[in-house]
Short mmCIF file of C-alpha atoms and ligand atoms in Angstrom, two decimals:
data_model
loop_
_atom_site.label_atom_id
_atom_site.label_comp_id
_atom_site.label_asym_id
_atom_site.label_seq_id
_atom_site.Cartn_x
_atom_site.Cartn_y
_atom_site.Cartn_z
CA MET B 2 -9.51 -28.51 28.64
CA ASP B 3 -8.08 -28.44 32.31
CA LYS B 4 -10.03 -26.02 34.27
CA ASN B 5 -6.88 -25.89 36.83
CA ILE B 6 -4.55 -24.53 34.55
CA VAL B 7 -6.55 -22.53 31.88
CA THR B 8 -7.80 -19.41 32.93
CA ALA B 9 -9.78 -17.17 30.54
CA THR B 10 -10.62 -13.58 29.95
CA ILE B 11 -14.64 -14.39 29.93
CA ASN B 12 -15.84 -10.64 30.12
CA ALA B 13 -15.80 -10.59 26.40
CA ARG B 14 -18.27 -7.76 25.40
CA ARG B 15 -20.01 -7.24 22.36
CA PRO B 16 -18.81 -4.12 20.20
CA ASN B 17 -20.29 -0.67 21.33
CA TRP B 18 -21.58 -0.04 17.54
CA THR B 19 -23.51 -2.00 15.03
CA THR B 20 -22.87 -2.57 11.54
CA ASP B 21 -24.54 0.70 10.65
CA ARG B 22 -21.46 2.45 11.88
CA LEU B 23 -19.51 0.39 9.02
CA THR B 24 -19.29 1.34 5.35
CA THR B 25 -18.39 -1.50 3.04
CA ARG B 26 -14.65 0.14 1.95
CA ILE B 27 -12.97 -3.21 1.94
CA VAL B 28 -14.06 -6.24 -0.35
CA HIS B 29 -12.09 -9.59 1.50
CA ILE B 30 -12.06 -12.92 -0.70
CA GLY B 31 -11.35 -15.98 1.54
CA CYS B 32 -13.18 -15.26 4.65
CA GLY B 33 -11.31 -18.52 6.24
CA ALA B 34 -9.86 -19.10 9.84
CA PHE B 35 -6.76 -16.61 9.18
CA HIS B 36 -8.60 -13.50 7.79
CA ARG B 37 -11.01 -13.99 10.90
CA ALA B 38 -8.13 -14.24 13.36
CA HIS B 39 -6.11 -11.16 11.70
CA GLN B 40 -6.84 -8.97 9.33
CA ALA B 41 -10.62 -8.28 10.37
CA LEU B 42 -9.25 -8.16 14.12
CA TYR B 43 -6.91 -5.58 13.14
CA THR B 44 -9.59 -3.69 11.85
CA HIS B 45 -11.89 -4.23 14.79
CA HIS B 46 -9.03 -2.61 17.08
CA VAL B 47 -8.80 0.40 14.80
CA LEU B 48 -12.82 0.62 15.34
CA GLU B 49 -12.03 0.37 18.86
CA LYS B 50 -9.52 3.00 18.80
CA THR B 51 -10.48 5.66 16.01
CA ASP B 52 -13.68 7.24 14.35
CA SER B 53 -13.13 4.93 11.20
CA ASP B 54 -15.94 3.57 9.25
CA TRP B 55 -13.91 0.94 7.47
CA GLY B 56 -15.78 -2.35 7.25
CA TYR B 57 -15.57 -5.33 5.28
CA CYS B 58 -17.65 -7.35 2.55
CA GLU B 59 -16.77 -10.95 3.28
CA VAL B 60 -16.59 -13.07 0.39
CA ASN B 61 -16.43 -16.67 -0.40
CA LEU B 62 -15.97 -18.34 -3.56
CA MET B 63 -16.79 -22.03 -4.56
CA SER B 64 -16.97 -24.43 -1.45
CA LYS B 65 -19.91 -25.19 0.08
CA HIS B 66 -18.18 -25.11 3.39
CA GLY B 67 -17.57 -21.64 2.77
CA ALA B 68 -21.03 -20.77 1.89
CA ASP B 69 -22.31 -22.35 5.00
CA LEU B 70 -19.85 -19.78 7.15
CA ILE B 71 -21.23 -16.93 5.17
CA LYS B 72 -24.67 -17.79 6.17
CA LYS B 73 -23.82 -18.29 9.52
CA LEU B 74 -22.11 -14.93 9.83
CA LYS B 75 -25.16 -12.94 8.73
CA GLN B 76 -27.43 -15.37 11.05
CA GLN B 77 -25.16 -14.04 14.10
CA SER B 78 -25.23 -10.47 12.74
CA MET B 79 -21.87 -10.22 11.13
CA LEU B 80 -20.32 -10.94 14.85
CA TYR B 81 -17.87 -13.95 15.69
CA THR B 82 -15.57 -14.58 18.51
CA VAL B 83 -11.82 -14.57 18.32
CA ALA B 84 -9.90 -17.05 21.38
CA GLU B 85 -6.37 -15.87 21.82
CA LYS B 86 -5.13 -18.79 23.43
CA ALA B 87 -1.63 -18.55 25.10
CA GLU B 88 -0.28 -21.85 27.04
CA THR B 89 -2.88 -21.11 30.28
CA HIS B 90 -4.79 -18.17 29.15
CA THR B 91 -7.30 -17.60 26.82
CA GLU B 92 -8.53 -14.30 25.95
CA LEU B 93 -12.11 -13.90 24.02
CA LYS B 94 -12.86 -10.85 21.79
CA ILE B 95 -15.88 -10.27 19.86
CA ILE B 96 -14.95 -8.83 16.55
CA GLY B 97 -17.19 -6.07 14.80
CA SER B 98 -15.42 -5.12 11.35
CA MET B 99 -17.96 -7.06 9.44
CA LYS B 100 -20.34 -5.40 7.62
CA GLU B 101 -21.98 -7.86 4.75
CA ALA B 102 -21.14 -11.06 3.42
CA MET B 103 -21.43 -12.70 0.16
CA HIS B 104 -20.94 -16.10 -1.61
CA SER B 105 -21.21 -16.62 -5.33
CA LEU B 106 -23.06 -19.84 -4.63
CA ILE B 107 -25.89 -17.35 -2.86
CA ASP B 108 -25.60 -14.33 -4.20
CA GLY B 109 -24.44 -15.13 -7.62
CA VAL B 110 -21.21 -14.43 -9.33
CA ASP B 111 -22.49 -10.66 -10.83
CA ALA B 112 -23.67 -9.55 -7.61
CA ILE B 113 -19.74 -10.16 -6.19
CA ILE B 114 -18.41 -8.29 -9.13
CA GLU B 115 -20.55 -5.45 -8.51
CA LYS B 116 -20.04 -5.08 -5.17
CA MET B 117 -16.08 -4.99 -5.85
CA ALA B 118 -16.97 -2.19 -8.54
CA SER B 119 -19.02 -0.29 -6.08
CA PRO B 120 -17.66 3.42 -5.39
CA SER B 121 -17.24 2.96 -1.73
CA VAL B 122 -14.93 0.08 -2.21
CA SER B 123 -11.05 1.21 -1.72
CA ILE B 124 -9.62 -2.18 -1.21
CA VAL B 125 -9.82 -5.80 -2.21
CA SER B 126 -8.01 -7.94 0.32
CA LEU B 127 -7.26 -11.52 -0.42
CA THR B 128 -6.61 -14.92 1.62
CA ILE B 129 -7.28 -17.41 -1.05
CA THR B 130 -4.17 -19.67 -0.12
CA GLU B 131 -1.18 -19.90 -2.46
CA LYS B 132 -2.81 -21.93 -5.16
CA GLY B 133 -5.78 -19.12 -5.18
CA TYR B 134 -3.24 -17.22 -7.33
CA CYS B 135 -3.07 -19.21 -9.97
CA VAL B 136 0.37 -19.05 -10.65
CA ASP B 137 3.23 -21.30 -11.53
CA PRO B 138 4.53 -21.67 -8.05
CA ALA B 139 8.20 -22.20 -9.12
CA THR B 140 8.19 -18.71 -11.12
CA GLY B 141 5.19 -16.57 -9.85
CA LYS B 142 3.91 -15.99 -13.43
CA LEU B 143 0.25 -16.72 -14.34
CA ASP B 144 -0.30 -20.23 -15.26
CA LYS B 145 -2.44 -19.91 -18.30
CA ASN B 146 -3.28 -23.75 -18.58
CA ASN B 147 -4.51 -23.39 -14.98
CA PRO B 148 -8.22 -24.77 -15.44
CA LEU B 149 -9.75 -21.56 -13.48
CA ILE B 150 -7.91 -19.61 -15.50
CA GLN B 151 -9.15 -21.20 -18.87
CA GLN B 152 -12.70 -21.14 -17.54
CA ASP B 153 -12.32 -17.14 -16.81
CA LEU B 154 -10.81 -16.48 -20.22
CA ALA B 155 -13.69 -18.60 -21.90
CA THR B 156 -16.44 -16.77 -19.89
CA PRO B 157 -14.67 -13.52 -18.44
CA ASN B 158 -18.00 -12.03 -17.23
CA GLN B 159 -18.73 -15.31 -14.91
CA PRO B 160 -15.20 -15.82 -13.74
CA THR B 161 -14.18 -18.69 -11.14
CA SER B 162 -10.88 -17.35 -10.00
CA ALA B 163 -10.47 -14.85 -7.17
CA ILE B 164 -7.91 -13.30 -10.03
CA GLY B 165 -10.86 -13.78 -12.50
CA TYR B 166 -13.22 -11.65 -10.10
CA ILE B 167 -10.47 -9.06 -9.78
CA THR B 168 -9.99 -8.56 -13.30
CA ALA B 169 -13.59 -8.26 -14.02
CA ALA B 170 -14.40 -5.82 -11.09
CA LEU B 171 -11.40 -3.51 -12.33
CA LYS B 172 -13.00 -3.53 -15.83
CA ARG B 173 -16.27 -2.19 -14.57
CA ARG B 174 -14.57 0.61 -12.75
CA ALA B 175 -12.33 1.65 -15.54
CA GLU B 176 -15.51 1.64 -17.90
CA ARG B 177 -17.60 3.69 -15.22
CA LYS B 178 -14.49 6.04 -14.66
CA LEU B 179 -14.33 5.21 -11.14
CA PRO B 180 -11.26 5.26 -8.88
CA PRO B 181 -9.42 1.72 -9.02
CA PHE B 182 -9.33 -0.19 -5.76
CA THR B 183 -5.86 -1.63 -3.85
CA VAL B 184 -5.17 -5.26 -4.25
CA LEU B 185 -3.78 -6.40 -0.81
CA SER B 186 -2.52 -9.94 -0.85
CA CYS B 187 -2.67 -11.21 2.70
CA ASP B 188 -1.12 -15.19 1.83
CA ASN B 189 1.88 -16.77 2.81
CA VAL B 190 3.56 -15.95 -0.90
CA ARG B 191 6.60 -14.59 -1.49
CA GLU B 192 6.44 -10.76 -2.74
CA ASN B 193 2.70 -11.66 -2.42
CA GLY B 194 1.68 -7.88 -4.11
CA HIS B 195 4.19 -8.52 -6.87
CA VAL B 196 2.38 -12.51 -7.67
CA ALA B 197 -0.97 -10.73 -7.03
CA ARG B 198 -0.11 -8.07 -9.64
CA GLU B 199 1.59 -10.57 -12.41
CA ALA B 200 -1.48 -12.93 -12.17
CA VAL B 201 -3.93 -9.91 -12.44
CA LEU B 202 -2.06 -8.31 -15.44
CA GLY B 203 -1.38 -11.69 -16.97
CA LEU B 204 -5.13 -12.31 -17.30
CA ALA B 205 -6.10 -8.98 -18.23
CA LYS B 206 -3.68 -9.01 -21.30
CA LEU B 207 -5.05 -12.21 -22.10
CA GLN B 208 -8.32 -10.55 -22.12
CA HIS B 209 -8.27 -6.60 -23.17
CA ALA B 210 -4.93 -4.67 -23.80
CA GLU B 211 -6.40 -1.74 -22.69
CA LEU B 212 -7.61 -3.00 -19.53
CA ALA B 213 -4.28 -4.18 -18.66
CA GLU B 214 -2.87 -0.61 -19.49
CA TRP B 215 -5.32 0.83 -17.23
CA ILE B 216 -4.53 -1.64 -14.16
CA GLU B 217 -0.91 -1.15 -14.83
CA ALA B 218 -1.39 2.61 -14.75
CA ASN B 219 -3.69 2.82 -11.67
CA VAL B 220 -3.89 0.13 -9.37
CA THR B 221 -1.34 -0.93 -6.59
CA PHE B 222 -0.63 -4.19 -5.19
CA PRO B 223 1.35 -3.60 -1.90
CA CYS B 224 3.50 -6.62 -0.53
CA ALA B 225 2.47 -7.72 3.13
CA MET B 226 4.22 -10.05 5.62
CA VAL B 227 1.35 -11.65 7.72
CA ASP B 228 1.88 -13.61 10.96
CA ARG B 229 -0.65 -15.48 13.58
CA ILE B 230 -1.07 -19.17 13.76
CA ALA B 231 -4.89 -19.72 13.37
CA PRO B 232 -5.22 -23.30 13.00
CA ALA B 233 -8.60 -24.55 11.41
CA ALA B 234 -11.08 -24.45 14.11
CA THR B 235 -12.36 -28.29 15.09
CA ALA B 236 -15.36 -29.57 16.90
CA GLU B 237 -13.10 -29.31 19.86
CA THR B 238 -11.95 -25.74 20.07
CA LEU B 239 -15.39 -24.68 19.21
CA ALA B 240 -16.71 -26.71 22.18
CA GLU B 241 -14.16 -25.15 24.12
CA ILE B 242 -15.17 -21.68 23.01
CA ALA B 243 -18.63 -22.11 23.83
CA GLU B 244 -17.82 -22.94 27.02
CA LEU B 245 -15.96 -20.17 28.02
CA LEU B 246 -18.24 -17.72 25.90
CA GLY B 247 -21.79 -19.33 27.29
CA VAL B 248 -23.35 -19.22 23.84
CA LYS B 249 -22.39 -21.04 20.74
CA ASP B 250 -20.72 -19.45 18.12
CA ASP B 251 -20.10 -21.13 14.79
CA CYS B 252 -18.09 -18.81 13.11
CA ALA B 253 -15.28 -18.59 16.10
CA ILE B 254 -11.86 -19.06 15.89
CA ALA B 255 -8.74 -19.97 18.15
CA CYS B 256 -5.41 -18.40 17.43
CA GLU B 257 -2.45 -17.93 19.11
CA PRO B 258 -1.70 -14.54 21.47
CA PHE B 259 1.02 -13.14 18.48
CA ARG B 260 0.25 -11.55 15.79
CA GLN B 261 2.14 -9.52 13.00
CA TRP B 262 1.70 -7.63 10.00
CA VAL B 263 3.98 -5.57 8.07
CA ILE B 264 2.46 -3.66 4.90
CA GLU B 265 4.19 -1.85 2.47
CA ASP B 266 2.60 1.51 2.37
CA ASN B 267 1.28 1.98 -1.14
CA PHE B 268 -2.49 2.05 -1.36
CA VAL B 269 -3.95 4.08 -4.22
CA ASN B 270 -7.39 4.57 -2.59
CA GLY B 271 -7.16 5.11 1.08
CA ARG B 272 -6.61 2.53 3.91
CA PRO B 273 -7.29 2.03 7.66
CA GLU B 274 -5.11 3.32 10.06
CA TRP B 275 -4.09 -0.26 11.03
CA ASN B 276 -0.76 0.95 12.42
CA CYS B 277 -3.33 1.77 15.50
CA ALA B 278 -3.70 -1.46 16.13
CA GLY B 279 -0.26 -2.61 15.97
CA ALA B 280 0.43 -3.29 12.34
CA GLN B 281 3.54 -1.73 10.76
CA PHE B 282 3.89 0.41 7.41
CA VAL B 283 7.32 0.19 5.77
CA GLU B 284 8.70 1.03 2.50
CA ASP B 285 9.95 -2.23 1.73
CA VAL B 286 8.70 -5.40 3.27
CA VAL B 287 10.32 -7.94 1.12
CA PRO B 288 13.23 -8.63 3.66
CA PHE B 289 10.04 -9.31 6.50
CA GLU B 290 8.47 -11.60 4.08
CA LEU B 291 11.18 -13.98 3.27
CA MET B 292 12.55 -14.03 7.04
CA LYS B 293 9.08 -15.10 8.16
CA LEU B 294 8.57 -17.85 4.82
CA ARG B 295 12.13 -19.11 5.45
CA MET B 296 12.46 -19.32 9.43
CA LEU B 297 8.76 -19.63 10.35
CA ASN B 298 6.85 -21.25 7.42
CA GLY B 299 10.24 -23.38 6.43
CA SER B 300 10.53 -25.01 9.87
CA HIS B 301 6.48 -25.42 9.68
CA SER B 302 7.07 -27.46 6.60
CA PHE B 303 9.99 -29.19 7.76
CA LEU B 304 7.95 -30.21 11.13
CA ALA B 305 4.77 -31.13 9.12
CA TYR B 306 6.35 -33.73 6.88
CA LEU B 307 8.61 -35.21 9.23
CA GLY B 308 6.25 -34.74 12.02
CA TYR B 309 3.17 -36.31 10.52
CA LEU B 310 5.23 -39.44 9.26
CA GLY B 311 6.77 -39.58 12.62
CA GLY B 312 3.36 -40.10 14.48
CA TYR B 313 2.90 -36.70 15.58
CA ALA B 314 -0.19 -34.96 15.04
CA HIS B 315 0.22 -31.60 16.26
CA ILE B 316 3.24 -29.14 15.94
CA ALA B 317 3.47 -28.83 19.85
CA ASP B 318 3.78 -32.86 19.72
CA THR B 319 6.82 -32.43 17.37
CA MET B 320 8.42 -29.73 19.99
CA ALA B 321 7.92 -32.25 22.69
CA ASN B 322 10.69 -34.53 21.05
CA PRO B 323 14.14 -32.80 21.72
CA ASP B 324 15.30 -34.32 18.16
CA TYR B 325 12.88 -32.35 16.33
CA ARG B 326 12.98 -29.25 18.68
CA ARG B 327 16.76 -29.09 17.86
CA ALA B 328 16.50 -29.98 14.39
CA ALA B 329 13.80 -26.92 13.86
CA GLN B 330 16.20 -24.38 15.82
CA ALA B 331 19.21 -25.73 13.78
CA LEU B 332 17.27 -25.40 10.28
CA MET B 333 16.14 -21.76 11.49
CA LEU B 334 19.39 -20.50 12.44
CA ASP B 335 21.96 -22.48 10.47
CA GLU B 336 20.07 -22.61 7.10
CA GLN B 337 17.69 -19.88 6.66
CA ALA B 338 18.95 -17.00 8.93
CA PRO B 339 22.11 -16.76 6.52
CA THR B 340 20.00 -16.49 3.47
CA LEU B 341 18.33 -13.19 4.94
CA ILE B 342 19.41 -9.39 4.70
CA MET B 343 17.51 -7.70 7.23
CA PRO B 344 17.65 -4.34 8.67
CA GLU B 345 20.05 -4.02 11.75
CA GLU B 346 17.25 -3.73 14.39
CA VAL B 347 15.97 -7.10 13.70
CA ASN B 348 17.57 -10.11 15.68
CA LEU B 349 17.59 -13.23 14.15
CA LYS B 350 18.34 -15.43 17.16
CA ALA B 351 16.14 -13.92 19.28
CA TYR B 352 13.21 -14.28 16.21
CA ALA B 353 14.35 -18.05 16.33
CA ASN B 354 14.00 -18.24 20.05
CA SER B 355 10.48 -16.80 19.89
CA LEU B 356 9.30 -19.05 17.02
CA ILE B 357 10.24 -22.10 19.13
CA ASP B 358 8.26 -20.76 22.27
CA ARG B 359 5.25 -20.39 19.61
CA PHE B 360 5.66 -23.92 18.26
CA THR B 361 5.41 -25.38 21.69
CA ASN B 362 2.25 -23.80 22.69
CA PRO B 363 0.08 -26.95 23.66
CA SER B 364 -3.21 -25.35 23.62
CA LEU B 365 -3.28 -24.46 19.85
CA LYS B 366 -3.56 -28.28 18.19
CA HIS B 367 -2.28 -27.07 15.09
CA GLN B 368 -2.26 -30.31 13.01
CA THR B 369 1.02 -31.39 10.92
CA TRP B 370 -1.44 -32.87 8.31
CA GLN B 371 -2.94 -29.33 7.74
CA ILE B 372 0.04 -27.56 6.94
CA ALA B 373 1.54 -30.56 5.21
CA MET B 374 -1.55 -29.48 2.64
CA ASP B 375 -0.71 -28.01 -0.72
CA GLY B 376 3.36 -28.69 -0.48
CA SER B 377 3.68 -28.02 -4.31
CA GLN B 378 2.75 -24.32 -3.64
CA LYS B 379 4.88 -23.69 -0.57
CA LEU B 380 8.26 -25.52 -0.87
CA PRO B 381 9.61 -23.20 -3.47
CA GLN B 382 9.36 -20.01 -1.16
CA ARG B 383 10.15 -21.99 2.20
CA LEU B 384 12.63 -24.50 1.22
CA LEU B 385 13.88 -24.51 -2.36
CA ASP B 386 15.00 -20.75 -2.49
CA PRO B 387 17.19 -21.11 0.62
CA ILE B 388 18.60 -24.17 -1.11
CA ALA B 389 19.37 -22.13 -3.92
CA TRP B 390 21.35 -19.64 -1.83
CA HIS B 391 23.28 -22.58 -0.40
CA ILE B 392 24.16 -24.27 -3.33
CA GLU B 393 25.57 -20.96 -4.79
CA ASN B 394 27.37 -20.32 -1.67
CA GLN B 395 28.67 -23.54 -1.07
CA SER B 396 27.05 -24.14 2.41
CA SER B 397 25.46 -26.99 3.87
CA TYR B 398 21.51 -27.51 3.60
CA ARG B 399 21.13 -30.99 5.14
CA HIS B 400 18.05 -29.80 7.19
CA LEU B 401 16.63 -28.29 4.11
CA ALA B 402 17.39 -31.26 2.24
CA LEU B 403 15.62 -33.60 4.89
CA GLY B 404 12.36 -31.32 4.79
CA ILE B 405 12.15 -32.05 0.83
CA ALA B 406 12.87 -35.72 1.17
CA GLY B 407 10.25 -35.89 3.93
CA TRP B 408 7.86 -33.94 1.65
CA MET B 409 8.77 -36.32 -1.12
CA ARG B 410 8.14 -39.46 1.43
CA TYR B 411 4.92 -37.82 2.51
CA VAL B 412 3.19 -37.90 -1.05
CA ALA B 413 3.60 -41.55 -1.44
CA GLY B 414 0.35 -41.40 0.30
CA VAL B 415 1.15 -44.11 3.10
CA ASP B 416 2.59 -43.69 6.25
CA GLU B 417 5.64 -45.75 7.82
CA GLN B 418 2.96 -47.90 9.55
CA GLY B 419 1.44 -48.78 5.89
CA LYS B 420 -1.69 -46.55 6.75
CA LYS B 421 -3.15 -44.31 4.13
CA ILE B 422 -2.23 -40.45 4.10
CA ASP B 423 -5.01 -38.31 2.63
CA VAL B 424 -2.61 -36.09 0.77
CA ARG B 425 -4.27 -32.74 -0.14
CA ASP B 426 -2.50 -31.04 -3.29
CA PRO B 427 -3.40 -29.57 -6.78
CA LEU B 428 -0.62 -32.01 -7.76
CA VAL B 429 -1.98 -34.94 -5.87
CA ASP B 430 -2.67 -37.16 -9.17
CA THR B 431 1.11 -36.56 -10.42
CA PHE B 432 2.52 -37.67 -7.02
CA ALA B 433 0.16 -40.81 -7.16
CA ALA B 434 1.18 -41.81 -11.09
CA ILE B 435 4.97 -41.30 -10.03
CA TYR B 436 4.44 -43.46 -6.76
CA ALA B 437 2.52 -46.03 -8.94
CA LYS B 438 5.40 -46.39 -11.57
CA HIS B 439 8.01 -46.72 -8.81
CA GLY B 440 6.94 -48.06 -5.43
CA LEU B 441 8.73 -46.71 -2.16
CA ALA B 442 12.12 -46.43 -3.88
CA VAL B 443 15.03 -43.81 -4.13
CA SER B 444 14.21 -43.66 -7.70
CA VAL B 445 10.81 -41.52 -7.46
CA VAL B 446 13.68 -38.53 -6.83
CA ASP B 447 14.35 -37.91 -10.14
CA ASP B 448 10.67 -38.24 -11.14
CA LEU B 449 9.41 -35.56 -8.30
CA LEU B 450 12.73 -33.36 -9.01
CA ALA B 451 11.25 -32.81 -13.00
CA ILE B 452 7.90 -31.44 -11.94
CA ASP B 453 9.39 -28.11 -12.97
CA ALA B 454 6.07 -26.19 -11.49
CA ILE B 455 7.88 -27.03 -8.13
CA PHE B 456 11.58 -27.29 -8.71
CA GLY B 457 12.06 -24.96 -11.94
CA ILE B 458 14.51 -25.67 -14.07
CA GLU B 459 17.99 -25.26 -12.38
CA LEU B 460 17.74 -26.97 -9.26
CA PRO B 461 17.18 -30.62 -10.81
CA GLN B 462 20.33 -29.95 -13.15
CA ASN B 463 22.64 -29.75 -10.48
CA PRO B 464 24.42 -32.88 -9.60
CA HIS B 465 25.16 -32.15 -5.97
CA PHE B 466 21.52 -31.12 -5.14
CA VAL B 467 20.31 -34.33 -6.52
CA ALA B 468 22.58 -36.31 -4.82
CA THR B 469 22.05 -34.80 -1.58
CA ILE B 470 18.06 -35.15 -1.93
CA LYS B 471 18.76 -38.92 -2.79
CA LEU B 472 20.95 -39.37 0.32
CA ALA B 473 18.13 -37.65 2.60
CA TYR B 474 15.26 -39.79 0.91
CA GLN B 475 17.45 -43.09 1.43
CA GLN B 476 18.11 -42.25 5.01
CA ILE B 477 14.41 -42.29 5.66
CA LEU B 478 13.54 -45.29 3.92
CA ASP B 479 16.57 -47.44 5.73
CA LEU B 480 15.97 -45.35 9.43
CA GLY B 481 12.76 -44.12 9.67
CA VAL B 482 11.92 -40.33 10.04
CA ARG B 483 12.35 -40.28 13.65
CA GLN B 484 15.98 -41.65 13.43
CA ALA B 485 16.69 -39.76 10.31
CA VAL B 486 15.74 -36.32 12.34
CA ALA B 487 17.84 -37.52 15.34
CA GLN B 488 20.94 -38.32 13.08
CA LEU B 489 20.63 -34.37 11.60
P1 NAI D 30 -8.90 -21.59 5.37
O1 NAI D 30 -9.01 -22.98 4.26
O2 NAI D 30 -9.46 -21.60 6.60
O3 NAI D 30 -9.56 -20.42 4.30
C1 NAI D 30 -9.02 -20.48 2.98
C2 NAI D 30 -10.03 -19.50 2.24
O4 NAI D 30 -9.23 -19.35 0.97
C3 NAI D 30 -11.50 -20.12 2.32
O5 NAI D 30 -12.19 -18.91 2.22
C4 NAI D 30 -11.52 -20.36 0.87
O6 NAI D 30 -12.89 -20.39 0.28
C5 NAI D 30 -10.71 -19.91 0.11
N1 NAI D 30 -9.98 -20.46 -1.20
C6 NAI D 30 -9.47 -21.48 -1.25
N2 NAI D 30 -8.81 -21.58 -2.42
C7 NAI D 30 -9.44 -20.85 -3.02
C8 NAI D 30 -9.27 -20.66 -4.23
N3 NAI D 30 -8.59 -21.20 -5.29
N4 NAI D 30 -9.44 -19.25 -4.73
C9 NAI D 30 -10.32 -18.60 -4.34
N5 NAI D 30 -10.47 -18.69 -2.65
C10 NAI D 30 -10.01 -19.77 -2.15
O7 NAI D 30 -7.40 -21.31 5.39
P2 NAI D 30 -6.88 -20.03 6.33
O8 NAI D 30 -6.18 -20.69 7.78
O9 NAI D 30 -7.41 -19.11 6.43
O10 NAI D 30 -5.52 -19.90 5.41
C11 NAI D 30 -5.62 -19.13 4.39
C12 NAI D 30 -4.39 -18.40 3.60
O11 NAI D 30 -3.72 -17.41 4.73
C13 NAI D 30 -3.17 -19.43 3.79
O12 NAI D 30 -3.15 -20.31 2.86
C14 NAI D 30 -2.04 -18.57 4.02
O13 NAI D 30 -1.39 -18.05 2.65
C15 NAI D 30 -2.35 -17.35 4.78
N6 NAI D 30 -2.05 -17.64 6.42
C16 NAI D 30 -2.80 -18.27 6.99
C17 NAI D 30 -2.27 -18.22 8.33
C18 NAI D 30 -2.79 -19.68 9.48
O14 NAI D 30 -2.27 -19.71 10.40
N7 NAI D 30 -3.81 -19.98 9.18
C19 NAI D 30 -1.15 -17.54 8.93
C20 NAI D 30 -0.65 -16.69 7.96
C21 NAI D 30 -1.32 -16.45 6.57
C1 CS2 D 31 1.47 -22.64 7.99
C2 CS2 D 31 1.13 -21.19 8.16
O1 CS2 D 31 -0.45 -23.82 7.13
C3 CS2 D 31 0.68 -23.37 6.81
O2 CS2 D 31 1.22 -23.80 5.85
O3 CS2 D 31 2.76 -22.93 7.85
O4 CS2 D 31 -0.47 -21.17 8.05
C4 CS2 D 31 1.51 -20.55 9.44
O5 CS2 D 31 0.40 -21.24 10.53
C5 CS2 D 31 1.33 -19.01 9.40
O6 CS2 D 31 1.99 -18.67 8.26
C6 CS2 D 31 1.78 -18.40 10.52
O7 CS2 D 31 1.72 -16.93 10.49
#
């Protein structure tokens, strides 16, 4: 870090309360980077500003990395630091909204279900990544063949998926005649509340018809638009924070200063006054979700695939190339904005400009590789829905098409210099099999488009779409990605 230009607010203070003030009213599944930088921080600000007692029980399922974080949080009395990094200024906040933390490998599955079924719990919130919903990304319906769902059907009292945990906990609440909890998805999934509902109800229907009826009648699943760029913590960010803070905090997370949370006000059993911390409660959140998924996340994915292949490790590096910067802005304004119907007060041009500024923040170090992860789960809502809109409206979607072609080239698993790419995606084996058959040739396009979990049924049958994607892919092969972006 260059001490000459970066200033910091280093008078970060511990909260003037302890965990004794808090009641576990929210169980959060998926205590990763984003939850720590977003919902837990909003809840902390509510505690600062009101006499609220809403606290979290943090839950991680599955990974050993997630278990390590849970252990460390406990060692730190559930306190951790958020570093809000602007270009030349960092503000540190010590967050005190977490009361307790659990992991299936440490506490066992049953103890977590019991916690979710306990009377004080009013909300179960989620940041479990797109794939955590176990749905078909193209349709948003439960994927009954998902291995986790298959496992949950075989052993409903020992679930593995977050959806299985929610269903098991709701069953206990129904049996005990306890009030339901609200399920609040905070993932980048289009109509995330509706998808969470489809998944939970889909699984419940396969388990017990009565339980499904009880859920349908009692549980709510509000949609929410969530926004704050919170890259995965690295040794470098943790060292920077430790230097500013004066102590090492293994649970610290760095993020941008911007944050936004627009929530459908549909809670069945109470909620914190997140509006006191800047959240907006609205009746219909879907237009805000679509705006964010297409303008922000759509251009993020575009920059991630074409940026990684162009040799750029971070989003801010791609923005330093005028061709990429121009292409991202054109993608937002010419191809994403026209697909949106927003309330009058929303100015999409100003929104696009603010996104370009946020992407340019060089202190964030948001890796293109990280955003490129799980493309099979991200493309439908970010790039394919808007393409379907353009096809219907007979308008140009060449930037979107280059984004899809960039993803297709990326999942080849080898970059333009012949170096291996560590592709992370639930469908990675499918991509590898397709490339093993074709090699780096435009003929891969047909086989990739045939993956209906991503592309659905209709788009791949549209000859104009197929030809446009093939042309974009061939251009990448002929010119290289940087030149293909420059030619847009
Ligand atoms: P992360 O990798 O730090 O944390 C992901 C969490 O999800 C971990 O706790 C992990 O254990 C859990 N998880 C992963 N797969 C799961 C599964 N199949 N079932 C249950 N839990 C699972 O990722 P991060 O950065 O916290 O992002 C999580 C999600 O939050 C994203 O996928 C996105 O939907 C949303 N988000 C992230 C933002 C960011 O800038 N990091 C901003 C806006 C939304
Ligand atoms: C990113 C998002 O990782 C990704 O796919 O596009 O996590 C992005 O940083 C957030 O949605 C910003 O709110």
